[in-house]
Each structure stands twice: as C-alpha cells, then as structure tokens.
Short mmCIF file of C-alpha atoms in Angstrom, two decimals:
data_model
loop_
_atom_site.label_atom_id
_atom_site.label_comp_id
_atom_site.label_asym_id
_atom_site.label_seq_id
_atom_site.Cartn_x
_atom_site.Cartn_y
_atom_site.Cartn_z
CA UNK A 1477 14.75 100.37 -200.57
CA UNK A 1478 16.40 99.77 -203.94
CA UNK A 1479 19.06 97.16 -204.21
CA UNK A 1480 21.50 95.99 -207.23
CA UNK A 1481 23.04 93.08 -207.46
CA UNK A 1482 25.65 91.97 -209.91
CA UNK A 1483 26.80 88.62 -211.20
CA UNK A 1484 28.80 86.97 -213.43
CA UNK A 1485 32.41 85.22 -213.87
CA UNK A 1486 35.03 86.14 -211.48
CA UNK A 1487 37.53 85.37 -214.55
CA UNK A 1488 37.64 85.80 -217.76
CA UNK A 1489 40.30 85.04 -220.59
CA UNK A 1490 42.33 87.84 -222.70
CA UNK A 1491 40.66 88.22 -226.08
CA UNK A 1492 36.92 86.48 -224.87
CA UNK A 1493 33.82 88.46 -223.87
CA UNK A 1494 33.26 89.54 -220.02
CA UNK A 1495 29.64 89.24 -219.26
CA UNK A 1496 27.73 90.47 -216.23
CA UNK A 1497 24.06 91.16 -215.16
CA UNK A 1498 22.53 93.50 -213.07
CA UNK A 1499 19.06 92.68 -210.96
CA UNK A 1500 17.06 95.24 -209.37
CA UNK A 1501 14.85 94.76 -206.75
CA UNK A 1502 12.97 96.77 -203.87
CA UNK A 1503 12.00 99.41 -207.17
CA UNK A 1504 11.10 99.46 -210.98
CA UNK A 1505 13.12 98.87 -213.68
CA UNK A 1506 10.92 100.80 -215.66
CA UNK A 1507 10.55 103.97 -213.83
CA UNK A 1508 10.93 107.09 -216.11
CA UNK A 1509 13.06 109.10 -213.51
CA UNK A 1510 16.34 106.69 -213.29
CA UNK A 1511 18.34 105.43 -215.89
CA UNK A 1512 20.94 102.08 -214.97
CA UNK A 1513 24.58 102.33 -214.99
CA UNK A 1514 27.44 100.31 -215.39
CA UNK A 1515 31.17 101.78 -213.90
CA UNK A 1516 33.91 99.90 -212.80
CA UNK A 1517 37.20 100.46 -210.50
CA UNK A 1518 40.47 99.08 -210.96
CA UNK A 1519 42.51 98.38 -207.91
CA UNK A 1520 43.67 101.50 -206.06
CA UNK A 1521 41.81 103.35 -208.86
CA UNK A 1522 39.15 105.67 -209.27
CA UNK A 1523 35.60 104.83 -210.93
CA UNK A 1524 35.38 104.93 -214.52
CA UNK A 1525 32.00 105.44 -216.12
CA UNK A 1526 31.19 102.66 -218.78
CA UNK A 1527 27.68 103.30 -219.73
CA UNK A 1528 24.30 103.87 -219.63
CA UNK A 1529 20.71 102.70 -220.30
CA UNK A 1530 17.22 103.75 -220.35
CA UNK A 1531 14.66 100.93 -219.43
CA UNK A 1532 13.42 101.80 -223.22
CA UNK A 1533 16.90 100.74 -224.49
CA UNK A 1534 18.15 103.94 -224.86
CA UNK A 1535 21.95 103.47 -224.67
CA UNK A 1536 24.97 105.79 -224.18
CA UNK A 1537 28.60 104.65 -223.72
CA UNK A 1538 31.75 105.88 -223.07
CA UNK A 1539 33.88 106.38 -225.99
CA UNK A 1540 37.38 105.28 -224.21
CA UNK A 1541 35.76 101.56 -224.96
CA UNK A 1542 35.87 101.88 -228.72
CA UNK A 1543 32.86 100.18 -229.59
CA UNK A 1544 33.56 96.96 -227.33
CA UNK A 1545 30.80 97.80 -225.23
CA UNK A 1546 27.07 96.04 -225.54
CA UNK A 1547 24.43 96.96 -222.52
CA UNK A 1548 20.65 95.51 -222.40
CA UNK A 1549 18.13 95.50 -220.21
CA UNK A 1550 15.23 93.09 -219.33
CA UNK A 1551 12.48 94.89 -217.93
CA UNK A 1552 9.92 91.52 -217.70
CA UNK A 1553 13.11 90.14 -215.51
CA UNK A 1554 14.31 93.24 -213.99
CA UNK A 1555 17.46 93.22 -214.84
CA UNK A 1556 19.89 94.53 -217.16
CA UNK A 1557 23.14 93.57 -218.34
CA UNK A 1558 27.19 94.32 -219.91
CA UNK A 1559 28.96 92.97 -222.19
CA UNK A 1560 32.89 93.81 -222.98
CA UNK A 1561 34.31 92.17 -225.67
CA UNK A 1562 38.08 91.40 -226.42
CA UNK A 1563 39.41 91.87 -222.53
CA UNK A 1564 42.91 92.46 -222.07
CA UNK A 1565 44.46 93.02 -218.41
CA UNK A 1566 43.58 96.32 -218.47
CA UNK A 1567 39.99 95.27 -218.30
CA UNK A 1568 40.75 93.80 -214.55
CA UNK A 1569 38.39 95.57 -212.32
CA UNK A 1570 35.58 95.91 -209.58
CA UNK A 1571 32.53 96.41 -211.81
CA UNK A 1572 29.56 97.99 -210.41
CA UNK A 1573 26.13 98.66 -211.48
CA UNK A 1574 24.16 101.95 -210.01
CA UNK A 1575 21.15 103.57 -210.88
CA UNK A 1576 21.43 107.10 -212.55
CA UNK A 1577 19.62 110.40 -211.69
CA UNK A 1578 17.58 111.35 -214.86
CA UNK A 1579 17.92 115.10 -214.34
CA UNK A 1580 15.51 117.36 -216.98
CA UNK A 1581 17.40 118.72 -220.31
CA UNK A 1582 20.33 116.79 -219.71
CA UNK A 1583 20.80 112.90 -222.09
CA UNK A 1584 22.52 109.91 -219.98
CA UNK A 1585 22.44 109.90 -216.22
CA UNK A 1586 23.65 112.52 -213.83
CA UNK A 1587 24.77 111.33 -210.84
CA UNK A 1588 24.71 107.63 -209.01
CA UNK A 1589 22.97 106.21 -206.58
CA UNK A 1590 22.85 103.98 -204.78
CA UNK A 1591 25.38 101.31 -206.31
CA UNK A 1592 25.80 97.47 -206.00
CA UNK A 1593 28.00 96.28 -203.97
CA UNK A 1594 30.30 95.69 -206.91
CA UNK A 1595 31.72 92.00 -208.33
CA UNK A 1596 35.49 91.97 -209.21
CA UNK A 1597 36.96 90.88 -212.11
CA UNK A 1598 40.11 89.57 -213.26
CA UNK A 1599 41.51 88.66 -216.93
CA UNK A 1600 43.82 86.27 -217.15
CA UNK A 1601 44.64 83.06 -218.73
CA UNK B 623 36.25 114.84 -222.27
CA UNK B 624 36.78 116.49 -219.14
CA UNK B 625 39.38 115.58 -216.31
CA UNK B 626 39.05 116.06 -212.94
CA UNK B 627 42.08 116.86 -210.32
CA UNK B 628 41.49 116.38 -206.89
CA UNK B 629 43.66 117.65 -204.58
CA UNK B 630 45.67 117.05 -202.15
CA UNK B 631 46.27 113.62 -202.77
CA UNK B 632 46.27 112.65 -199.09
CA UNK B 633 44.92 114.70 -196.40
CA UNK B 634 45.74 113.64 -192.47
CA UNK B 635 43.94 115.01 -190.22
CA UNK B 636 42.42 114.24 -186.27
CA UNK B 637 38.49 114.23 -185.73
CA UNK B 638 37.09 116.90 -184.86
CA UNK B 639 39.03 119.07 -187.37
CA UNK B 640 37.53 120.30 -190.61
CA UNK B 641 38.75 118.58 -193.45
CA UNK B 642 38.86 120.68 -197.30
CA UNK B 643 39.12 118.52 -200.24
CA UNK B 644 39.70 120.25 -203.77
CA UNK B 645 37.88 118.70 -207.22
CA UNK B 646 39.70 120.97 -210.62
CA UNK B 647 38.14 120.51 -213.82
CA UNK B 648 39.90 121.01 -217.04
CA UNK B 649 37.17 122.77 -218.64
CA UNK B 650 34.19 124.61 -217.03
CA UNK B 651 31.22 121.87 -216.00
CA UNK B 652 27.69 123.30 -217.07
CA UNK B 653 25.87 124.19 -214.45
CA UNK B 654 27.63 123.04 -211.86
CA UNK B 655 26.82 118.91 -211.95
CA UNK B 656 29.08 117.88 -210.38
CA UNK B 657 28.77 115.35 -207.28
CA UNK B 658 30.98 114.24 -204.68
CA UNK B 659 31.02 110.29 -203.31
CA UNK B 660 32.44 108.90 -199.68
CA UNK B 661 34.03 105.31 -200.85
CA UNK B 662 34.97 103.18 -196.97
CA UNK B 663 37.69 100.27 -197.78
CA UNK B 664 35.66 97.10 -199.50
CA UNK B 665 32.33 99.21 -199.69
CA UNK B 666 30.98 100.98 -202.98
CA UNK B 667 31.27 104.50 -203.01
CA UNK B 668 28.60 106.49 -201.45
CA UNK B 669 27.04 109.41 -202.82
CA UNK B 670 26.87 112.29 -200.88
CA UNK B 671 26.74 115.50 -202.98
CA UNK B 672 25.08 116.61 -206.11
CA UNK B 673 24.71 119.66 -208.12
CA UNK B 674 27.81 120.74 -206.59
CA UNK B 675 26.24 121.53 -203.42
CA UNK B 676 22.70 119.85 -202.73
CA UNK B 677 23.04 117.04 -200.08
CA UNK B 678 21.59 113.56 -200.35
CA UNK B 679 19.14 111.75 -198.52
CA UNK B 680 20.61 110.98 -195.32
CA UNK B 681 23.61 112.65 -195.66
CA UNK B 682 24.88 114.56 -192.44
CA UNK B 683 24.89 118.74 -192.03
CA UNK B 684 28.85 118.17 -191.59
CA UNK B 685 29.72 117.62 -194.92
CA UNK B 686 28.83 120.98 -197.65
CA UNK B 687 29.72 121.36 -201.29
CA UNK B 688 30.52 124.75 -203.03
CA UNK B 689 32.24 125.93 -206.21
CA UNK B 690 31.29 126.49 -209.82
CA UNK B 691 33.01 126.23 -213.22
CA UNK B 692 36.15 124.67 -213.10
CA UNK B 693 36.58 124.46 -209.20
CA UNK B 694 34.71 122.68 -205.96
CA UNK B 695 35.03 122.00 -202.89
CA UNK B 696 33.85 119.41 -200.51
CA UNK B 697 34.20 120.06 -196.44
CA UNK B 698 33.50 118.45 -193.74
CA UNK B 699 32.99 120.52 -191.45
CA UNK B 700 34.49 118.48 -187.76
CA UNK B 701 35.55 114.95 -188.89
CA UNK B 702 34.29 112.25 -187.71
CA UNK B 703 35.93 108.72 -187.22
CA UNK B 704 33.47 107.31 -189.75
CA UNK B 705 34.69 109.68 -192.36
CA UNK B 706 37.99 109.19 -192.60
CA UNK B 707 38.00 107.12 -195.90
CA UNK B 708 38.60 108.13 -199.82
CA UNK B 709 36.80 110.98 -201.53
CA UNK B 710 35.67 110.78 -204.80
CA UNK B 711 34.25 114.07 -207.45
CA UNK B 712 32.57 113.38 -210.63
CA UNK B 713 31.24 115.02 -213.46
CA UNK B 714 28.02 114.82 -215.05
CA UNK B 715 27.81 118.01 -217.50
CA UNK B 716 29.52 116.71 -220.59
CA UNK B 717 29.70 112.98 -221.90
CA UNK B 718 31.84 110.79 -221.42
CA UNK B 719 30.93 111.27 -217.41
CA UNK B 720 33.87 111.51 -215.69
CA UNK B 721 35.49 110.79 -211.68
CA UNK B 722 38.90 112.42 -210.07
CA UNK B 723 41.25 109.89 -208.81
CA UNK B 724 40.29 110.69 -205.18
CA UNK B 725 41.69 111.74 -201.88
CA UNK B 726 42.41 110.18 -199.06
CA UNK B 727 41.21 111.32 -195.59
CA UNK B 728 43.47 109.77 -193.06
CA UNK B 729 43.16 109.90 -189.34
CA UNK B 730 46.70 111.95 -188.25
#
C-alpha cells in the first residue's frame, strides 16, 4: 500500500524559503502511470493545487505562485521535494503531498490519491 | 483558470437520508474530470470520485457522481454517521487544477 510522508519545519520566517520533502514508500517513485503532487490547505480552507512532477523531472506549477515555486524529485532516495520562496502569512498552511493519476492525452496529473497525512505550516517571525 | 462553486455551503441532515451536494464550474470542464474528495476533521481528504462519476477503490455503492460541463453532483445515497464530514470537487481538465471551497455535511 502506498504511503507519503512529509517533513520539514513547522515554522518558517516572512521573506525566507519554506522547504519540505516528500518520501514514498510501499510503491515506485518511478512508475510511468503516477505523477507526485504537492497542494496545501489553509485553515478552514479548501485545497489549493501547487504543483506537479514527473519522476523524469517533468514539472508543472500553478501560476497563482508567480514563479516562487521549485519542485524535485530523487528517484535513487524516493523522494521528492518543494520549495517556496519569499513566504508571507498568506503562505500559512497544511501542505500535503499526493500522488497524481497520469490519465492518457491529458499533461500534469488528474486526480489525487492517496495523500500524506499533511504537515502544517506557519510563517511568522 | 476555472472556479468551482459548491453549493449549499452547509447541508444538515439525519442518517439515513440522502444527502445532494452541488460542484458549478465557471467554464465547461473537458470531458468531464472532475473528482469529488470526503475530507473527516484532522484527516487528509479522501478521494472518492473521478471522471465525474467512476468510483474509487473501496469506495461504497452509497455515494454516485453525475453531471457534465459546467455542473455535478455528488449523492449519497442514505447517510451514514461516518459521512457526515466536508465535501470537496476538483477540477482536472484545464491547468491550473483547481478545488471548490467545500460543503459541509452535518448531522441535523
């Protein structure tokens, strides 16, 4: 049964980077049917959609970022990662990662599942 | 990118009744990908719906997903008490990918 797992800082400062990894276990990284996903939930919010990869490091992100947003993946450690630069408040979330349905003619992931169980994050000084 | 409405915002209701939950788009999703998600307080959210009406693995008879275009539907068809939680649609036809803001399935 696949699991994720994120990690990484609890808090992080207004203007620094907010860094978190994903690791994948009980299933490959590599597989050719799933892409990896990053979305996150502020509180008493719905899910917003941050991004994509492919385990080829294919990428796709979601514009609303403006360019702040850096994923990655490690296949040799199973694992891939986020990174959101210049955090403001507004940044303050539950971050999950999830694995996304590859579904034939359509680029980036379709729908998610299963998720991680999520790691929040707050941005504050 | 498109937005998605759910509607209502709240919906209380006693088991055993059957519970419709409304997902609008602002434009028309392409071929109907769009998926629903069941999110229980301090869990992650749950898929249980994609393709607008294809069930996932494990997912019980009870809950069905219609609609095409610019509006879905997700019922349940007798509620039970482990469904009363917050509903969530999302979007997968056009990027950026998109969620509604949810609704709420309250026990009445």
């Amino acid at each position: 049964q696949l699991q994720l797992q994120e990690s990484g800082p609890g808090l992080v400062k207004p203007s620094e980077t907010l860094s978190l990894t994903c690791a994948v276990s009980g299933g490959s990284i590599s597989s050719i049917n799933y892409y990896w996903a990053w979305i996150r939930q502020p509180p008493g919010k719905g899910p917003e959609w941050i991004g994509t990869i492919y385990y080829t490091g294919n990428t796709y992100y979601n514009p609303s970022l403006r360019g702040r947003v850096t994923m990655s993946v490690d296949t040799s450690k199973s694992h891939f990662s986020l990174n959101l630069r210049s955090v403001t408040a507004a940044d303050t979330a539950r971050y999950y990662c999830a694995r996304g349905a590859k579904v034939e003619w359509l680029v980036s992931s379709a729908w998610f599942d299963p998720w991680g169980q999520g790691t929040l994050v707050t941005v504050s000084s | 990118e498109i937005v998605l409405t759910q509607s209502p915002g709240t919906l209380s209701l006693s088991p055993g009744e059957r519970a419709i939950l409304s997902c609008r788009a602002s434009q028309s999703v392409r071929s109907s990908y769009l998926a629903w998600y069941q999110q229980k307080p301090g869990q992650a959210p749950r898929l249980l719906i994609y393709d607008a009406s294809s069930r996932a693995t494990g997912i019980p008879d009870r809950f069905s997903g219609s609609g095409s275009g610019t509006d879905f539907t997700l019922t349940i068809s007798r509620l039970e008490p482990e469904d009363f939680a917050v509903y969530y649609c999302q979007q997968y036809g056009r990027s950026p990918r998109t969620f509604g803001q949810g609704t709420t399935v309250e026990i009445k």
